Coordinates of C-alpha atoms in Angstrom, one line a residue:
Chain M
X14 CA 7.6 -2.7 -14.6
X15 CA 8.0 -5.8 -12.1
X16 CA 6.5 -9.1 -13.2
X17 CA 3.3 -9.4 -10.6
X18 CA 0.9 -12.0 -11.8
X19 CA -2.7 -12.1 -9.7
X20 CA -4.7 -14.9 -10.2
X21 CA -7.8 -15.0 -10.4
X22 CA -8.7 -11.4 -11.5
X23 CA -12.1 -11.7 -10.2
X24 CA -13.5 -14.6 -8.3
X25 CA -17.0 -14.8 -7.3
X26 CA -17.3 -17.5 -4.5
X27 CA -20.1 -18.7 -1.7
X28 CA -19.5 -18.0 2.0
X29 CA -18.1 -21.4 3.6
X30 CA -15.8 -22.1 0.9
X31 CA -12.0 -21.5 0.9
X32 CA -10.4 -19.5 -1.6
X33 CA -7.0 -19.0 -2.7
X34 CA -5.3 -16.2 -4.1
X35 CA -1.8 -17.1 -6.1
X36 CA 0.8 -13.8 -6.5
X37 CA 3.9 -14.9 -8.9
X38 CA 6.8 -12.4 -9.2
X39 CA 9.7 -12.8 -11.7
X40 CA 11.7 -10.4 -10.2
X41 CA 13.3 -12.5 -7.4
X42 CA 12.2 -10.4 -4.9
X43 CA 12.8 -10.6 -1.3
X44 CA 9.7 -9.3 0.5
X45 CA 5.9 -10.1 -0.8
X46 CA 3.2 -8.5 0.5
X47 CA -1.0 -9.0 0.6
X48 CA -3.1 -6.4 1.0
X49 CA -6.7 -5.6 0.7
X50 CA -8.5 -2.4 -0.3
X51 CA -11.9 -1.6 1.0
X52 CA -13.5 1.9 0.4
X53 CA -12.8 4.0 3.4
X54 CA -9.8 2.1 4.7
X55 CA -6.7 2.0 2.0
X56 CA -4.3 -0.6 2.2
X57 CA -4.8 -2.7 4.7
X58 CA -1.9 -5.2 5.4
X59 CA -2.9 -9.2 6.0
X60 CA 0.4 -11.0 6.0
X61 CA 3.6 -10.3 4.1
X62 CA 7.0 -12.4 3.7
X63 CA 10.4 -11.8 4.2
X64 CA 11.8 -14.7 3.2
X65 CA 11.1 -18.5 1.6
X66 CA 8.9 -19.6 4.8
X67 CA 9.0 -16.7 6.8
X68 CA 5.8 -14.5 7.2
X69 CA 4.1 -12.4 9.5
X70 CA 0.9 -10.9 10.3
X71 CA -0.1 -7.5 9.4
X72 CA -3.2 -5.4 10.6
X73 CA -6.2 -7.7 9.3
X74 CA -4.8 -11.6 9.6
X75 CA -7.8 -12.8 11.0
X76 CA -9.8 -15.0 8.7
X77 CA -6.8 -15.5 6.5
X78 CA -3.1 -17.4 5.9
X79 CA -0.4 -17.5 3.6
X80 CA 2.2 -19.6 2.2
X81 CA 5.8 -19.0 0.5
X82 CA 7.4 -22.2 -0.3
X83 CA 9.1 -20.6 -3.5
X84 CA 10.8 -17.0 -3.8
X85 CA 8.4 -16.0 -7.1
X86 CA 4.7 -17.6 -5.1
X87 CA 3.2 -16.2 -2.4
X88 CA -0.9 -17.2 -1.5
X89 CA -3.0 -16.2 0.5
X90 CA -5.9 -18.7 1.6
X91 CA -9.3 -17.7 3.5
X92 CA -10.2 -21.2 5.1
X93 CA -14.0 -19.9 4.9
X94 CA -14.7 -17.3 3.2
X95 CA -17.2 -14.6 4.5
X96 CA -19.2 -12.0 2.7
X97 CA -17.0 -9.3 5.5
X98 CA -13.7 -10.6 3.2
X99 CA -15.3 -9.4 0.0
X100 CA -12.7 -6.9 -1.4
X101 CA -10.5 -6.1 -4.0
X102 CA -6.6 -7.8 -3.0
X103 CA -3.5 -6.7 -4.3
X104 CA -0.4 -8.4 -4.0
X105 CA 3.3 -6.1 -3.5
X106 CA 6.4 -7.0 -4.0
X107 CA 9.6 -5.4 -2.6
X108 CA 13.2 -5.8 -3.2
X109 CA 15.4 -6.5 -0.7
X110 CA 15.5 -3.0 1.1
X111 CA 13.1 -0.9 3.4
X112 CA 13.8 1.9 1.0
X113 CA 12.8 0.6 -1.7
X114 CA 9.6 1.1 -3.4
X115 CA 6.5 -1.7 -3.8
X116 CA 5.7 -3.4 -6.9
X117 CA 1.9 -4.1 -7.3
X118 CA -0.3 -6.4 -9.1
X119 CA -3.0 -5.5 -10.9
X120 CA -5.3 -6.9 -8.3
X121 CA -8.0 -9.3 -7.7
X122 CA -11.9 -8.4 -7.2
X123 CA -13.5 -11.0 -4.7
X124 CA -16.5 -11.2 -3.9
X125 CA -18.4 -13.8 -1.2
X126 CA -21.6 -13.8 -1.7
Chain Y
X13 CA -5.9 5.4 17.1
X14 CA -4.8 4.1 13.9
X15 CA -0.6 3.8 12.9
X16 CA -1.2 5.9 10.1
X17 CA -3.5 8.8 9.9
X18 CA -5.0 10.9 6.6
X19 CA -7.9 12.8 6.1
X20 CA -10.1 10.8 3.7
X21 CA -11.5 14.1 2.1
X22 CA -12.4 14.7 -0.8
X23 CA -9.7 17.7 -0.5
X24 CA -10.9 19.8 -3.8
X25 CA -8.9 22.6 -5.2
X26 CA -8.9 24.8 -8.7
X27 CA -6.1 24.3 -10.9
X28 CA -3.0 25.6 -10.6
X29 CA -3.4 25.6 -7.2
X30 CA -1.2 24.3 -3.8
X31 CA -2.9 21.2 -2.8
X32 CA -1.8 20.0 0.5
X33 CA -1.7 16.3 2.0
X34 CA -1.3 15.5 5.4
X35 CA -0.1 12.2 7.3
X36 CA 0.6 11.6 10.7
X37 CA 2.5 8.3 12.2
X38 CA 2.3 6.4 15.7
X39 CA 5.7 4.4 15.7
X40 CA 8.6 6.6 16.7
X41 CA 11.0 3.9 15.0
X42 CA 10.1 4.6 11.8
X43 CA 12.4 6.1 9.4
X44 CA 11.0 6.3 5.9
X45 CA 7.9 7.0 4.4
X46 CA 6.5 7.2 1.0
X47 CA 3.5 8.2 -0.9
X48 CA 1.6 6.5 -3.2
X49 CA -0.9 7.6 -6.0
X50 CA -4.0 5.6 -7.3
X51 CA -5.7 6.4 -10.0
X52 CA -9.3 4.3 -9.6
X53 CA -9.4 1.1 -10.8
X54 CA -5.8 0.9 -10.7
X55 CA -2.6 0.2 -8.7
X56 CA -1.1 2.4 -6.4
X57 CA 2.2 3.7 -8.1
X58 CA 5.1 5.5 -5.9
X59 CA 5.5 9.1 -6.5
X60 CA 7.7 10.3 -3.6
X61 CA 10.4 8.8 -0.8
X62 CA 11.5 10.5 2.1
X63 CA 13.6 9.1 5.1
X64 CA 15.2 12.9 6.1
X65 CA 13.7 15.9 8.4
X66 CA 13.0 18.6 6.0
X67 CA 11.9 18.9 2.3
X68 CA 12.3 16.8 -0.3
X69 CA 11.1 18.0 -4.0
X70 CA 10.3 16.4 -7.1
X71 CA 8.8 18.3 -10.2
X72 CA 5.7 19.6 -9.0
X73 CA 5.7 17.7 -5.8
X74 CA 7.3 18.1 -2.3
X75 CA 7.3 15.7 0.6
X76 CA 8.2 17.7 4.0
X77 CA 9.0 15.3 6.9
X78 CA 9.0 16.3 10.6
X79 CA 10.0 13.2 12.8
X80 CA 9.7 15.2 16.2
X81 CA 5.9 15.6 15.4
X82 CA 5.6 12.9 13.9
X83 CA 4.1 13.8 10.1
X84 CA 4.6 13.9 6.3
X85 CA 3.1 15.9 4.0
X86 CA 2.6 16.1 0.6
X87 CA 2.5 19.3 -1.4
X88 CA 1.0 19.0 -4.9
X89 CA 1.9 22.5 -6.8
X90 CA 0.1 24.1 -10.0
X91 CA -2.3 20.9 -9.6
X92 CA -4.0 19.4 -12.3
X93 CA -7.1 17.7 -13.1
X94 CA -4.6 14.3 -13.9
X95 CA -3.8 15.4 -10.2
X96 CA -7.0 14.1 -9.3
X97 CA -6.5 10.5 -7.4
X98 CA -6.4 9.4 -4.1
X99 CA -2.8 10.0 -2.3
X100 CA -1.9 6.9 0.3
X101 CA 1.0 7.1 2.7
X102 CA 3.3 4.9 3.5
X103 CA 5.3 3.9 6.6
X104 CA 7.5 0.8 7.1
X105 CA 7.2 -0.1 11.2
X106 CA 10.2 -0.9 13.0
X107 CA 9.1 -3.9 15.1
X108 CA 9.1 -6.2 11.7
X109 CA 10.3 -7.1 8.4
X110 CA 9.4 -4.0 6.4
X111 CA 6.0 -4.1 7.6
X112 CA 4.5 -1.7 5.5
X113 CA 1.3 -0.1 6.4
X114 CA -0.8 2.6 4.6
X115 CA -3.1 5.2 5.8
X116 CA -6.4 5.3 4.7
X117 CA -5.7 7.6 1.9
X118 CA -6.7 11.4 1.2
X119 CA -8.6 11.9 -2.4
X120 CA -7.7 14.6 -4.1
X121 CA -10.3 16.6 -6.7
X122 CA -8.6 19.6 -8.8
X123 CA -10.9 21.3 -10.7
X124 CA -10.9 23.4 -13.9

């Protein structure tokens, strides 16, 4: 399968403190996406990439930013975290067509306390 | 009103049954969809593509897309306890960059 690194797996942190979340890819993807997963609500999309330097918000961007300054890094920052952003995140990646399918990482439990 | 509606569930069935998934879409542009399988604790994994009206079928699945309403449905046949996961669709919207957004996912129970 696609090479999608998470890091950290699990990260326990204190409300008020930014966090970042890394997603590597060694598959030279074009389009990286950040999602979080909260019982009741699926996949929820916070900001995904099209590009080196372009992103865009999803559904849930409050709270939250990313970065792309590489093809194979994508992070996603929360500037302060709050116990409402505990979750588990996964990162996608995609190749370079609409029809193709998402790659995922094996996730990353956070939790704000 | 959510951009992509499923029944939560749980949807139980016996084995060997039909088990039926629905998914319903707001944005008129869009023009594939997909669904996912997760197993808990794990990562979603694709199991079927569709991007024409009609049927689509796969082994023991079947993905039936009607643009003019507006839905996608799954059809699971002879399910299985392995079966037994939560099914998320997919839908890429047309006002971005493969912005792909999920539904809320259906969770499907087949039991012996």
């Amino acid at each position: 399968d696609a090479g999608i690194t998470q890091s950290p797996r699990h990260k326990v942190t204190e409300t008020g403190t930014p966090v970042t979340l890394r997603c590597h890819q060694t598959e030279n993807h074009r389009y990286m996406y950040w999602y979080r997963q909260d019982p009741g609500h699926g996949l929820r999309l916070i900001h995904y990439s099209y590009g080196v330097k372009d992103t865009d918000k999803g559904e849930v961007s409050d709270g939250y930013s990313v970065s792309r300054s590489k093809t194979e890094d994508f992070l996603l920052t929360l500037e302060s975290a709050t116990s409402s952003q505990t979750s588990v995140y996964f990162c996608a990646t995609q190749s370079g067509s609409a029809n193709e399918k998402l790659f995922f990482g094996s996730g990353t439990q956070l939790s704000v306390l | 009103q959510k951009e992509v509606e499923q029944n939560s569930g749980p949807l139980s069935v016996p084995e060997g049954a039909i088990a039926s998934l629905n998914c319903t879409y707001s944005d008129r542009g869009s023009q594939s969809f997909f669904w996912y399988r997760q197993y808990s604790g794990k990562s979603p994994e694709l199991i079927m593509f569709i991007y024409s009206n009609g049927d689509k079928e796969d082994g023991r699945f079947t993905a039936q897309l009607n643009k003019a309403s507006q839905y996608v449905s799954l059809l699971i046949r002879d399910s299985q306890p392995s079966d037994s996961a939560t099914y998320l669709c997919a839908v890429p919207f047309s006002g971005g960059y493969n912005k792909l957004i999920f539904g809320a996912g259906t969770r499907l129970a087949v039991h012996p």
